[in-house]
Short mmCIF file of C-alpha atoms and ligand atoms in Angstrom, two decimals:
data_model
loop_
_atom_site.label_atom_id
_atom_site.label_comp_id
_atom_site.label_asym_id
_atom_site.label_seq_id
_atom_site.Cartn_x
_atom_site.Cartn_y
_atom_site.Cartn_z
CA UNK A 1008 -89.08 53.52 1.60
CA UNK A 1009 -86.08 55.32 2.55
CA UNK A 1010 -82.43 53.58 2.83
CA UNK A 1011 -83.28 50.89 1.01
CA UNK A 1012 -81.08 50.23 -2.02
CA UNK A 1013 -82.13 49.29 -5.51
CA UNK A 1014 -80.46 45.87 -6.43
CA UNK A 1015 -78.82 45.54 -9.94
CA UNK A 1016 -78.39 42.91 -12.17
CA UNK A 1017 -74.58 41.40 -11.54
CA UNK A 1018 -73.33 41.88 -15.39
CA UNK A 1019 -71.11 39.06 -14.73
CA UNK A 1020 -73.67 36.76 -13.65
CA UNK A 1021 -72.38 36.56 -10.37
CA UNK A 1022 -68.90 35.90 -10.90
CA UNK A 1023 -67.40 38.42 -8.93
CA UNK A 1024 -68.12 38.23 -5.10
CA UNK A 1025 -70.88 40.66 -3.68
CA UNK A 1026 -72.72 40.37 -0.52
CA UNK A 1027 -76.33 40.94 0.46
CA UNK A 1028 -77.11 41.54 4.13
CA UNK A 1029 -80.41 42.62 5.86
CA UNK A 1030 -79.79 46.36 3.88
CA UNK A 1031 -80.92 44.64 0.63
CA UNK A 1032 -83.54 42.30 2.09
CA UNK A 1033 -86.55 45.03 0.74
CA UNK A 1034 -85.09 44.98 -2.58
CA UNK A 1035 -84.79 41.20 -3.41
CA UNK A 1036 -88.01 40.37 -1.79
CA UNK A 1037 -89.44 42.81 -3.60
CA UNK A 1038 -87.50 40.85 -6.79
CA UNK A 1039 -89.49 37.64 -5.41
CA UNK A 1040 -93.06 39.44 -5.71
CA UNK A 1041 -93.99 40.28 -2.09
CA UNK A 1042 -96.19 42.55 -1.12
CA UNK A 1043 -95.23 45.46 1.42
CA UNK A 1044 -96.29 44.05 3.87
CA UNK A 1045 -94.55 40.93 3.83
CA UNK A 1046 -91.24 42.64 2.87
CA UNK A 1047 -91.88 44.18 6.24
CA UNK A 1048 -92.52 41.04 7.66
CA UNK A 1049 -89.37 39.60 6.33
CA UNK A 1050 -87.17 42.42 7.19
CA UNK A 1051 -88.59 42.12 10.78
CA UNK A 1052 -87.48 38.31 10.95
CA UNK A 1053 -84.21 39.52 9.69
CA UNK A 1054 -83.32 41.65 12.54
CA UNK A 1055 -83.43 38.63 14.34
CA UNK A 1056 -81.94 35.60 12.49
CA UNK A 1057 -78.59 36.40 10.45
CA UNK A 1058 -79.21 37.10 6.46
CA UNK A 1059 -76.32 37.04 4.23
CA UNK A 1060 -76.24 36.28 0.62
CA UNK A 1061 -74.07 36.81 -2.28
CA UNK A 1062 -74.32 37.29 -6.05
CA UNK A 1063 -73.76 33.80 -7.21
CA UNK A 1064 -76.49 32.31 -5.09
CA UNK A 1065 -78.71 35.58 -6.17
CA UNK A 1066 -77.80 35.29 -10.38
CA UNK A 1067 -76.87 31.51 -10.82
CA UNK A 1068 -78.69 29.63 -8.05
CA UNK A 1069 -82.14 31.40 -7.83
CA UNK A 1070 -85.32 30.68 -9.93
CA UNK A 1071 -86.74 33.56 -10.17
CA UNK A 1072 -89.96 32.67 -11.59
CA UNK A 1073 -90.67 30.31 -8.83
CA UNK A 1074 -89.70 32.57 -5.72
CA UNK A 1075 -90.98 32.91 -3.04
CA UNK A 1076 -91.40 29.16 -3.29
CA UNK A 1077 -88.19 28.51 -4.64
CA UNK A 1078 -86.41 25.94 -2.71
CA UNK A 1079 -82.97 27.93 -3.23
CA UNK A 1080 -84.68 31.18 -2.55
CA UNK A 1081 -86.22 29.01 0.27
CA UNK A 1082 -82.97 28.17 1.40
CA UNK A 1083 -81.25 31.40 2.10
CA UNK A 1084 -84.32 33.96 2.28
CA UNK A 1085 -86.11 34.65 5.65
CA UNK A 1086 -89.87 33.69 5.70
CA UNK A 1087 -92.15 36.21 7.36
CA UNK A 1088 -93.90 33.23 9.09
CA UNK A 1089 -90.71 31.60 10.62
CA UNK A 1090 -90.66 33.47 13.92
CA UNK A 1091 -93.98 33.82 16.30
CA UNK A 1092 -96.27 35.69 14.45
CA UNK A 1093 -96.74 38.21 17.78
CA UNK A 1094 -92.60 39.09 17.72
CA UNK A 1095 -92.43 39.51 13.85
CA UNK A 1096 -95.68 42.22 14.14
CA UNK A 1097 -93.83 43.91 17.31
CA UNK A 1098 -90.77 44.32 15.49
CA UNK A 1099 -92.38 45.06 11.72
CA UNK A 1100 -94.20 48.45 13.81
CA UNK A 1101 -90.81 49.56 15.54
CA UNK A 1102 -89.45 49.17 11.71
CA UNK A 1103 -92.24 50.72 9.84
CA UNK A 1104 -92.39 53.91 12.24
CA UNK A 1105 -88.20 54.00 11.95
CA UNK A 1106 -87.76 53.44 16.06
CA UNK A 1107 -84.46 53.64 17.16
CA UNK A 1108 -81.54 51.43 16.31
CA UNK A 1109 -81.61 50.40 19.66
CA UNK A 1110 -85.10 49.63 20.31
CA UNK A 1111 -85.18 47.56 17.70
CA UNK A 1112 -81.67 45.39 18.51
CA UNK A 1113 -82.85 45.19 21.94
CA UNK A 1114 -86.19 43.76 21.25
CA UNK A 1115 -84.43 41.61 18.30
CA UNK A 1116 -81.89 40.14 21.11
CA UNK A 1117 -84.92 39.50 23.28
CA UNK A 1118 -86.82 36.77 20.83
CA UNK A 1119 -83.16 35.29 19.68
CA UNK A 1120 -82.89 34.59 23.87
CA UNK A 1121 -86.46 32.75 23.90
CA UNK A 1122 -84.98 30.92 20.38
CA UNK A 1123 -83.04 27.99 22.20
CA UNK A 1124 -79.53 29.23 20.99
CA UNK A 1125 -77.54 26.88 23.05
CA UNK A 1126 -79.94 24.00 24.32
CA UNK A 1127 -78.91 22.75 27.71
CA UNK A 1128 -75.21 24.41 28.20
CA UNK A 1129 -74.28 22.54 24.78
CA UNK A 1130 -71.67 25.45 24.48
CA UNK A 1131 -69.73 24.01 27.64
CA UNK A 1132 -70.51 20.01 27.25
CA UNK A 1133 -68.68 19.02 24.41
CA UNK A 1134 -65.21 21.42 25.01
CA UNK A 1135 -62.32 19.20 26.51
CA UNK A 1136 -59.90 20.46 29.06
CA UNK A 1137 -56.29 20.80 28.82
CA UNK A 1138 -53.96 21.57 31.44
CA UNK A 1139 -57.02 22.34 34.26
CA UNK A 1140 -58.05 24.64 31.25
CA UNK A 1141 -60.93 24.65 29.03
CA UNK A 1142 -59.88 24.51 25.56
CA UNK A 1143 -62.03 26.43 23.68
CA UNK A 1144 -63.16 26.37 20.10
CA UNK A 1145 -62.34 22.57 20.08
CA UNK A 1146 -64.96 19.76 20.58
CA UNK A 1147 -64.10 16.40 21.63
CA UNK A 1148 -67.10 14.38 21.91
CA UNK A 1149 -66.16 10.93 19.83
CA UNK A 1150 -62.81 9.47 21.23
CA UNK A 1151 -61.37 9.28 17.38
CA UNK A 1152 -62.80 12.60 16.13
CA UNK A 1153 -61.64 16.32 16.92
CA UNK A 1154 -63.08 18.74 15.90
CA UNK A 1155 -61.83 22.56 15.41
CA UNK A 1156 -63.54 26.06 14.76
CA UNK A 1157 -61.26 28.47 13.65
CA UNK A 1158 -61.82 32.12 14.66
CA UNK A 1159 -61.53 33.29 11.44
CA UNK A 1160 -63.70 30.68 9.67
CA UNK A 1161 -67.11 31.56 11.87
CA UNK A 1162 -68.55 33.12 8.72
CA UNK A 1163 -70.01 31.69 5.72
CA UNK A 1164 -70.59 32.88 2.10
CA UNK A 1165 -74.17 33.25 2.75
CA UNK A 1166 -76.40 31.61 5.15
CA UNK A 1167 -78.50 28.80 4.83
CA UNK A 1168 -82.02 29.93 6.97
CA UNK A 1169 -82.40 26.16 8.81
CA UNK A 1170 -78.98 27.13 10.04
CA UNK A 1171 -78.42 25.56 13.42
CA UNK A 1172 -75.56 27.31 13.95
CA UNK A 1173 -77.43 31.05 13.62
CA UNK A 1174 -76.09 32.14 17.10
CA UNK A 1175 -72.93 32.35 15.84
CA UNK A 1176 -73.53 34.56 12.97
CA UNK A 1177 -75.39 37.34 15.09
CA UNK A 1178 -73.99 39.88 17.23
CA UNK A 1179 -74.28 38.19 20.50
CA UNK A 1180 -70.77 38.02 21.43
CA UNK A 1181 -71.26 35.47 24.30
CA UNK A 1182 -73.09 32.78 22.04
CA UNK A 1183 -70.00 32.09 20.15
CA UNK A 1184 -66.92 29.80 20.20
CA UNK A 1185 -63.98 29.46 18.07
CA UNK A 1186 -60.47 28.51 18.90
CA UNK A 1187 -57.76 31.29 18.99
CA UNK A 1188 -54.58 29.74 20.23
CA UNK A 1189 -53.58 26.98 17.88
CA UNK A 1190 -50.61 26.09 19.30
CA UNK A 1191 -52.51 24.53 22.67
CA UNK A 1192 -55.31 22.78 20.33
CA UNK A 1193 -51.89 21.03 18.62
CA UNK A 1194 -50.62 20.32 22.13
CA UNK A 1195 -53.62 18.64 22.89
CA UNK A 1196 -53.71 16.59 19.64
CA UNK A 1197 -50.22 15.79 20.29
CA UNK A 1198 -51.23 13.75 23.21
CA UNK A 1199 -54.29 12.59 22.21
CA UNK A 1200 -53.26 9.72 20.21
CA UNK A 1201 -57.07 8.30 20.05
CA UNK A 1202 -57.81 10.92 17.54
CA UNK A 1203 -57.41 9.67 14.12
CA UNK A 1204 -59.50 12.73 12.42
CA UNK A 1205 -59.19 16.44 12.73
CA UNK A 1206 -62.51 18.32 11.13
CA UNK A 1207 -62.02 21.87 10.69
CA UNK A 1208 -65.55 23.36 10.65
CA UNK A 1209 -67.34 26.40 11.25
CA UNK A 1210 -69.32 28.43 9.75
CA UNK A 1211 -67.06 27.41 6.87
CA UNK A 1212 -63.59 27.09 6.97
CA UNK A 1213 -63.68 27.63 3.24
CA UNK A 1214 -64.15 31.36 3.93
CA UNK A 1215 -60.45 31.77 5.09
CA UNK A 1216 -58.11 32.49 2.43
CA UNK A 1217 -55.39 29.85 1.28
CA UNK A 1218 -52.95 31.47 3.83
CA UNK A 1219 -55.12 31.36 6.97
CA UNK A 1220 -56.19 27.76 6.17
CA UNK A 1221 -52.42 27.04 6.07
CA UNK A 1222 -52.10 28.24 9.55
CA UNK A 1223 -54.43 25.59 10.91
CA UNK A 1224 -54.45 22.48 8.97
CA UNK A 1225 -50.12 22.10 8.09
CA UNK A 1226 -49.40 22.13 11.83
CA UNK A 1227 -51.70 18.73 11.50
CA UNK A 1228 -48.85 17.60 9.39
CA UNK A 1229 -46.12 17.73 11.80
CA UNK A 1230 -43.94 15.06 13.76
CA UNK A 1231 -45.79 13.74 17.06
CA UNK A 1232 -49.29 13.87 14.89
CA UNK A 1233 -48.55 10.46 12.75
CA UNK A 1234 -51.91 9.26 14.71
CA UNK A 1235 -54.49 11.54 12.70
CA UNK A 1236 -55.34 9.51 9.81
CA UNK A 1237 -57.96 12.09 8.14
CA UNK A 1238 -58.19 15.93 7.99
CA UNK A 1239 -61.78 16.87 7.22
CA UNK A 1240 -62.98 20.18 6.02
CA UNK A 1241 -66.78 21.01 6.53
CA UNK A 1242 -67.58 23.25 4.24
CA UNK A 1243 -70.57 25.09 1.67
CA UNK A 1244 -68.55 26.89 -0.41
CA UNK A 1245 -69.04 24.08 -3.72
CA UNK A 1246 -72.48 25.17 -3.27
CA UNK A 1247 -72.18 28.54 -2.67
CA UNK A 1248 -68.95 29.48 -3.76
CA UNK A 1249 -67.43 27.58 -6.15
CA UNK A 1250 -65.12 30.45 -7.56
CA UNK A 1251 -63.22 29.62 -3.77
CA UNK A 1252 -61.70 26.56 -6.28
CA UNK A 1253 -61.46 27.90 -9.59
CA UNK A 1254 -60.99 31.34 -9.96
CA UNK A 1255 -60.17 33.11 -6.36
CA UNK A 1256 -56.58 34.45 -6.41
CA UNK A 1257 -55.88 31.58 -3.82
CA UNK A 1258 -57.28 28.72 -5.83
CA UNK A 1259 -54.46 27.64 -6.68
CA UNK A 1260 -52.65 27.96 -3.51
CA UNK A 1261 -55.33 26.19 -1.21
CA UNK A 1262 -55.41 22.72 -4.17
CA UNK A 1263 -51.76 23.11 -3.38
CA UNK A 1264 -52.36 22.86 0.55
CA UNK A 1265 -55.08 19.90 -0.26
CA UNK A 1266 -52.17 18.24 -1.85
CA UNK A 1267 -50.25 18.84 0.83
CA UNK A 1268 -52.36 16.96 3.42
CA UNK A 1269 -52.41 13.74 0.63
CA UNK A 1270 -48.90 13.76 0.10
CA UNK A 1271 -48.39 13.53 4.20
CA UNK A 1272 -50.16 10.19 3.65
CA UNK A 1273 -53.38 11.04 5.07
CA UNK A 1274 -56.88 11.55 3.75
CA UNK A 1275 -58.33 14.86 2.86
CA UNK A 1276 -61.84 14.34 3.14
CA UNK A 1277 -63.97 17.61 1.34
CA UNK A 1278 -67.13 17.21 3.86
CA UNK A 1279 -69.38 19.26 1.06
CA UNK A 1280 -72.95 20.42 2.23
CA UNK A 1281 -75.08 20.08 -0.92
CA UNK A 1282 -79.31 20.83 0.68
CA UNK A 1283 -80.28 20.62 -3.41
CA UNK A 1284 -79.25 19.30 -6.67
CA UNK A 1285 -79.81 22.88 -8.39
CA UNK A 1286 -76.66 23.61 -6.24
CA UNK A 1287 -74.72 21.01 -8.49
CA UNK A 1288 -75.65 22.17 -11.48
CA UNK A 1289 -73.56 25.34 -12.64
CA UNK A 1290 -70.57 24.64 -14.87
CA UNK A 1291 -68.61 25.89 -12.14
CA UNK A 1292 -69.02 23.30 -9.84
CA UNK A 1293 -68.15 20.61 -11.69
CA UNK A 1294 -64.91 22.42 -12.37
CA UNK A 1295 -64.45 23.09 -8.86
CA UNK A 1296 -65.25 19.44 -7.82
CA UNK A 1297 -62.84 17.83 -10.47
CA UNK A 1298 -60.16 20.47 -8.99
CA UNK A 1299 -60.44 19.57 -5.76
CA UNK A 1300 -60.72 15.76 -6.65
CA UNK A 1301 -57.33 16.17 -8.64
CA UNK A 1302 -55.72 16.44 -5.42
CA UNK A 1303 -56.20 13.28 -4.30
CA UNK A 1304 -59.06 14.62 -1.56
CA UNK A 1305 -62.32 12.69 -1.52
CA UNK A 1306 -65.28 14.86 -1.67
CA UNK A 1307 -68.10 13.16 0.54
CA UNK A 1308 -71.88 14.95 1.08
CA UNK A 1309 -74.09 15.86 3.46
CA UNK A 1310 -77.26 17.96 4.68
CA UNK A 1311 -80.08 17.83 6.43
CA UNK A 1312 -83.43 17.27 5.47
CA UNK A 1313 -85.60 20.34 5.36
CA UNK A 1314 -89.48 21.00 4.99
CA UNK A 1315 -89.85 23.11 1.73
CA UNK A 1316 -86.53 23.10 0.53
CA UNK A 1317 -85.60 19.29 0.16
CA UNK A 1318 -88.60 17.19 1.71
CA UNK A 1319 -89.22 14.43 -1.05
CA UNK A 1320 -87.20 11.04 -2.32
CA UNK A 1321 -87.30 12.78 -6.35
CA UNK A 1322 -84.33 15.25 -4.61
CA UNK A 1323 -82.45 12.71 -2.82
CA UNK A 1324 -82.44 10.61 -5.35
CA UNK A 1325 -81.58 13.13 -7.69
CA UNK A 1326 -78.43 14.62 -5.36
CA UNK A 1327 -76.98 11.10 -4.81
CA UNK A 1328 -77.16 10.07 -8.42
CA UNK A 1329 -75.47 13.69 -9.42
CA UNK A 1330 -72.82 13.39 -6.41
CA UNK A 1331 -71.77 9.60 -7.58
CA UNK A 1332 -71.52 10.88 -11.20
CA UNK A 1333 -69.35 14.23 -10.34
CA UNK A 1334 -67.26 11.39 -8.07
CA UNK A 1335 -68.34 12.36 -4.92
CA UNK A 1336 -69.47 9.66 -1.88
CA UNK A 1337 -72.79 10.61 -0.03
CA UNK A 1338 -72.51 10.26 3.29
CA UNK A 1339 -75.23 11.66 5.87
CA UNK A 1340 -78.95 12.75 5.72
CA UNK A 1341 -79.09 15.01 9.05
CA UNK A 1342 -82.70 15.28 10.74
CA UNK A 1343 -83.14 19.11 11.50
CA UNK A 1344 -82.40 20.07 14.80
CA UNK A 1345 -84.96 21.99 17.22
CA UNK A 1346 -83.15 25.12 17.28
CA UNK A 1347 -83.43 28.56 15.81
CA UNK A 1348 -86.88 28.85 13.93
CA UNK A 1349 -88.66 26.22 15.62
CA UNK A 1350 -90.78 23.44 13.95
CA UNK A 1351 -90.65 25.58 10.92
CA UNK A 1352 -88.19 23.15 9.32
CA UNK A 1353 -88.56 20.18 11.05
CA UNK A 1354 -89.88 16.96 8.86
CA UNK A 1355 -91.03 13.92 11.68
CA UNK A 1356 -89.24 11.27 11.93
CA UNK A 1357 -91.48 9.04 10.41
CA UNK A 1358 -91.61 11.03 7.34
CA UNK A 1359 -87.85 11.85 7.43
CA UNK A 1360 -87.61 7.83 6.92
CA UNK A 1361 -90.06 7.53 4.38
CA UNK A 1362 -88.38 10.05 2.19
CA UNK A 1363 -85.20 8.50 2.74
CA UNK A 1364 -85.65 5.14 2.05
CA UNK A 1365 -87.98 5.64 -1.21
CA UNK A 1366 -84.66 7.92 -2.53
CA UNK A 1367 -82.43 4.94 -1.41
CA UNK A 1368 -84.23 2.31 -2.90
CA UNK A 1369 -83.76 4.78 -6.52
CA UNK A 1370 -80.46 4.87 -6.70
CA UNK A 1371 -77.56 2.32 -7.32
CA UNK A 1372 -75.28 0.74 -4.95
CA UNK A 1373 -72.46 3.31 -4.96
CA UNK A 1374 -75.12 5.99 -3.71
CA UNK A 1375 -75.94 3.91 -0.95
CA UNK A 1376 -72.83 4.94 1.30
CA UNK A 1377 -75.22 7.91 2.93
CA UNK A 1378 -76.61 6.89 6.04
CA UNK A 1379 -79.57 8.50 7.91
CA UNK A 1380 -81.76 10.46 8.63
CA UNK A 1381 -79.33 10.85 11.77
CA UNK A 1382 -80.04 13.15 14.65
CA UNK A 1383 -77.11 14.27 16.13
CA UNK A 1384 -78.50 13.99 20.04
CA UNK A 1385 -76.38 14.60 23.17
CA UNK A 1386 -75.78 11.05 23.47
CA UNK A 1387 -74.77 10.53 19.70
CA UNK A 1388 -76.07 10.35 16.05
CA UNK A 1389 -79.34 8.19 16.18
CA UNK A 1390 -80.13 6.64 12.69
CA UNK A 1391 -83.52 5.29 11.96
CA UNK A 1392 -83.45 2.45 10.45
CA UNK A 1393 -87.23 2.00 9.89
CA UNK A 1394 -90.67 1.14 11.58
CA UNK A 1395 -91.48 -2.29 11.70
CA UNK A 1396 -94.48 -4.02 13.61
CA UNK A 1397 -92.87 -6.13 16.71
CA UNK A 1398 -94.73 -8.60 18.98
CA UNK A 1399 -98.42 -6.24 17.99
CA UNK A 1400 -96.83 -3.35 18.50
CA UNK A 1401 -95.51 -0.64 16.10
CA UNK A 1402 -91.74 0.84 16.99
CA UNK A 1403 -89.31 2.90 15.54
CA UNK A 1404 -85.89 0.82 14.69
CA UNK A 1405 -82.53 2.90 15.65
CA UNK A 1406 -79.10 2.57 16.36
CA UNK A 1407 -76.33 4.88 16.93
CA UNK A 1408 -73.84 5.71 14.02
CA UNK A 1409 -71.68 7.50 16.86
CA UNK A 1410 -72.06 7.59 20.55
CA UNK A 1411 -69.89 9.01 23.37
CA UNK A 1412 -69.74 5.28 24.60
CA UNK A 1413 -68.07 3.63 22.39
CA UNK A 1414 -69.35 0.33 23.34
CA UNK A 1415 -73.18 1.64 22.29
CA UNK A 1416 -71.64 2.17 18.41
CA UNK A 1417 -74.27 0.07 16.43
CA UNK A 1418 -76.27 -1.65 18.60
CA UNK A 1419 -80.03 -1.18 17.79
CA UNK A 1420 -82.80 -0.27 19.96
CA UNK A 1421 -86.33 0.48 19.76
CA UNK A 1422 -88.65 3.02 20.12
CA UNK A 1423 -92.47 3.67 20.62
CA UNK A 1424 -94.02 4.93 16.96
CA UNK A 1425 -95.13 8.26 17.17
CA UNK A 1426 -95.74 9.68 13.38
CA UNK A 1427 -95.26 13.50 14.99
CA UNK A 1428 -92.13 12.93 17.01
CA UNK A 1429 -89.32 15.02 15.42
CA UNK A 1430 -86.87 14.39 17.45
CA UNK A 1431 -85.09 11.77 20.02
CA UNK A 1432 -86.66 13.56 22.90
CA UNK A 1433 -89.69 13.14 21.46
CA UNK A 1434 -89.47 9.56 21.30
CA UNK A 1435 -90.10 6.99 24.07
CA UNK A 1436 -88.64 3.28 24.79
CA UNK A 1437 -90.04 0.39 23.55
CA UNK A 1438 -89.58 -3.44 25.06
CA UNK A 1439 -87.24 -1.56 27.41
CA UNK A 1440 -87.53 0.77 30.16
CA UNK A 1441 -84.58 3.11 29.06
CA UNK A 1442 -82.84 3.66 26.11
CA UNK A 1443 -79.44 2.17 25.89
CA UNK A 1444 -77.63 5.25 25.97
CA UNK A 1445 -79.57 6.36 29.00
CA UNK A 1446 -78.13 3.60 31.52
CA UNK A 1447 -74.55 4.49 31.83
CA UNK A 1448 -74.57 7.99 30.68
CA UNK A 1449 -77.77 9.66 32.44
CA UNK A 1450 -75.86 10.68 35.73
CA UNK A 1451 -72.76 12.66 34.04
CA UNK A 1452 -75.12 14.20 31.10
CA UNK A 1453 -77.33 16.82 32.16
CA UNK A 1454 -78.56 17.86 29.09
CA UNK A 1455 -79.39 14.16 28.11
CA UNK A 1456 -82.25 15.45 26.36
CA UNK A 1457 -81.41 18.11 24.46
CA UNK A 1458 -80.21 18.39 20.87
CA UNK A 1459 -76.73 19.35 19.79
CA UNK A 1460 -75.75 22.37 18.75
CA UNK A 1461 -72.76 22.53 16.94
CA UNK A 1462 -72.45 19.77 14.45
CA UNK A 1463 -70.01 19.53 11.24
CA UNK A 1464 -72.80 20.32 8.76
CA UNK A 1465 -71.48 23.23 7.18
C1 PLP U 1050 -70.82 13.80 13.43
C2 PLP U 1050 -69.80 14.20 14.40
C3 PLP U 1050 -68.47 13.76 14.29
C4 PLP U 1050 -68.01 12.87 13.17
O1 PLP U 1050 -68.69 11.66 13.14
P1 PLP U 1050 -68.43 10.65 11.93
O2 PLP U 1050 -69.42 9.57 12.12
O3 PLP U 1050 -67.01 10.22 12.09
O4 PLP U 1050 -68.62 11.40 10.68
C5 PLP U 1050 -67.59 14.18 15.26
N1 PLP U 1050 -67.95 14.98 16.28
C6 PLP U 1050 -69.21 15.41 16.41
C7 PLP U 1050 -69.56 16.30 17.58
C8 PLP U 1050 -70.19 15.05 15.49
O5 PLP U 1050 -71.43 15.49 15.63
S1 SF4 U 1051 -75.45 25.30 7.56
FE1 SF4 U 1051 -73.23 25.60 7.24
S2 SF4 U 1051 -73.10 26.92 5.40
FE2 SF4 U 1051 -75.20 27.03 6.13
S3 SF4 U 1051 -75.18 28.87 7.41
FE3 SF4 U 1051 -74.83 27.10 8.75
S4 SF4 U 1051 -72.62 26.90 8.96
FE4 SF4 U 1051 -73.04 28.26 7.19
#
């Protein structure tokens, strides 16, 4: 096939950065053993979702042997069957007889539209105002917690497929937000005393060098800020990057700006997305991790749960036990959100709590600081705490981690068992005739029933 490039073995094993995009999608699935025609497939899906890659996830983080069903090939790679199978056959035929660039980007933009990019106006709900003005690339959703997207940190080292945040990384201009003026977002904090943590998020932050990370996180540090406790960076790049740490040219420099934050007297809390423990395995990491640690910043995990990649207690239980060992606090299981690919990820809820209590009940005490699986809903993050049988009837038992009202923080509540709901909308109240979130809140929240988009998961 013509323009497609051969891929060569990294002689450094993937030390030095390189990135794969949709150009090189032939060649590595053709490295995983597909067939033409799935490559085809595969490319087809790639037109429409973001693919990005890089030479440590392709040499150090790959099996190989086991691709396609490798769960780290699983976790970057597009599958031919994650988009309707009609769209990914219209699109394979404008690729295979070479249509025009524009044929194919238009009929690519038209399936990302039917995709659910920003359920329910999620874009506008959770952006505060300032001055009459919208303040944009900051969400305020949890009285104590702001947090802050970066313009230049809406990229990430490569991209995880379940990605929830996919809109971002295509070329829709309009389906993305990121803050610009920093000055106004540090206005805003500056009167905002109820914020006691700042998470800078993304994409991943981690993709700025040391000197544009400076810009955003020491203004944090100044007078008139004394109330923010925490600065929390969401962020991949452990898994996908660890060189970011150890050997960049700014390594150094950003530990220094870690330090920085510590010596202020606050926390600097490493929010490090781990999906698998093969990601905590290189040499590397552990060097990265014990950098970062050195600083003073606590390194806590998170990631969602994802059908083929990480769907059974043996991985859990094997990522928490690794994490508490390499000194780093789990902290949330996320529940996949219904965006992007549809259903393809998505484990049910019921499942989604089987898997994560069997991996809890594995693992010592100092593991057990992760809490989930948590949906991250419009009203709040809904933990489910199990199913138990109640008065001859089965029911889901939740409460709310985080919730817009305050007051709601905690407090269980029940719903009706349903072994194939996957998410909150899905579920219905039980020994009630609304859920607790729904009596105050259902007037001012439109999009009640919709998931959230942007989340710090990175
Ligand atoms: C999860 C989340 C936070 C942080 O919640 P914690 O429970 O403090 O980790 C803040 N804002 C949004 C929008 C979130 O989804
Ligand atoms: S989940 Fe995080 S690291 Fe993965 S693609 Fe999305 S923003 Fe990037």
């Amino acid at each position: 096939m013509s323009g497609i490039r051969q891929i060569e073995p990294v002689p450094d094993g993937g030390r030095r950065f390189r990135a794969y995009n949709a150009k090189h999608l032939d060649a590595l699935t053709a490295r995983a053993g597909l067939g033409e025609a799935e490559r085809l497939a595969v490319r087809a899906v790639g037109t429409v979702l973001p693919f990005r890659v890089n030479a440590y996830v392709i040499e150090e983080l790959i099996d190989w042997t086991a691709a396609p069903d490798d769960p780290v090939y699983r976790l970057v790679f597009p599958q031919a069957d994650m988009l309707p199978a009609g769209d990914v056959a219209r699109i394979a035929g404008l690729l295979a007889r070479s249509a025009p660039e524009q044929e194919i980007t238009a009929a690519a933009h038209e399936v990302r539209m039917r995709l659910n990019p920003h359920p329910a106006g999620q874009l506008a709900l959770n952006i505060p105002d300032f001055d009459d003005e919208p303040l944009p690339g900051v969400q305020h959703k949890y009285p104590e917690t702001v947090l802050v997207f970066p313009k230049p940190g809406q990229t990430c080292h490569a991209y995880c497929a379940y990605c929830f945040r996919w809109a971002q990384f295509v070329d829709e201009p309009e389906l993305k937000m990121a803050t610009a003026d920093l000055s106004r977002v540090m206005d805003y904090l500056r009167q905002h005393r109820e914020v006691t943590s700042v998470l800078i998020t993304g994409g991943d932050p981690m993709i700025m060098g040391a000197t544009v990370l400076r810009r955003y996180i020491e203004p944090l540090l100044e007078p008139g800020l004394e109330h923010i406790e925490s600065v929390r960076i969401g962020s991949k790049s452990l898994a996908y990057w660890p060189q970011r740490f150890v050997s960049d040219p700014d390594a150094d420099d950003t530990l220094r700006l870690f330090e920085q934050v510590v010596a202020s007297g606050r926390s600097l809390a490493f929010m490090a997305h781990f999906s698998h423990p093969r990601e905590l395995e290189s040499a590397l990491v552990a060097e990265a991790s014990s950098r970062i640690r050195a600083t003073g910043a606590v390194i806590r995990t998170q990631a969602p749960l994802i059908r083929t990649i990480n769907d059974d207690s043996a991985t859990w239980a094997a990522m928490w036990g690794t994490q508490v060992r390499m000194g780093m606090v789990p902290y949330y299981m996320f529940v996949e959100r219904d965006t992007g690919p549809q259903d393809y990820f998505a484990v049910p809820l019921a499942a989604a709590h089987g898997i994560f209590s069997d991996a809890y009940r594995q693992v010592a005490g100092l593991c057990r600081t992760v809490r989930g699986p948590s949906m991250s809903a419009t009203p709040g993050k809904v933990c489910v705490d199990g199913i138990a049988d109640v008065a001859g009837q089965r029911v889901f038992v939740l409460h709310m981690i985080q919730a817009r009202d305050p007051d709601l923080v905690g407090k269980p509540f029940f719903a009706g068992y349903d072994p194939d709901a996957t998410w909150l909308t899905d579920l219905r109240p039980a020994f009630a005739t609304r859920f607790p979130f729904e009596a105050d809140d259902a007037e001012d929240l439109p999009g009640l029933w919709s998931p959230e988009v942007f989340e710090p998961a990175s």
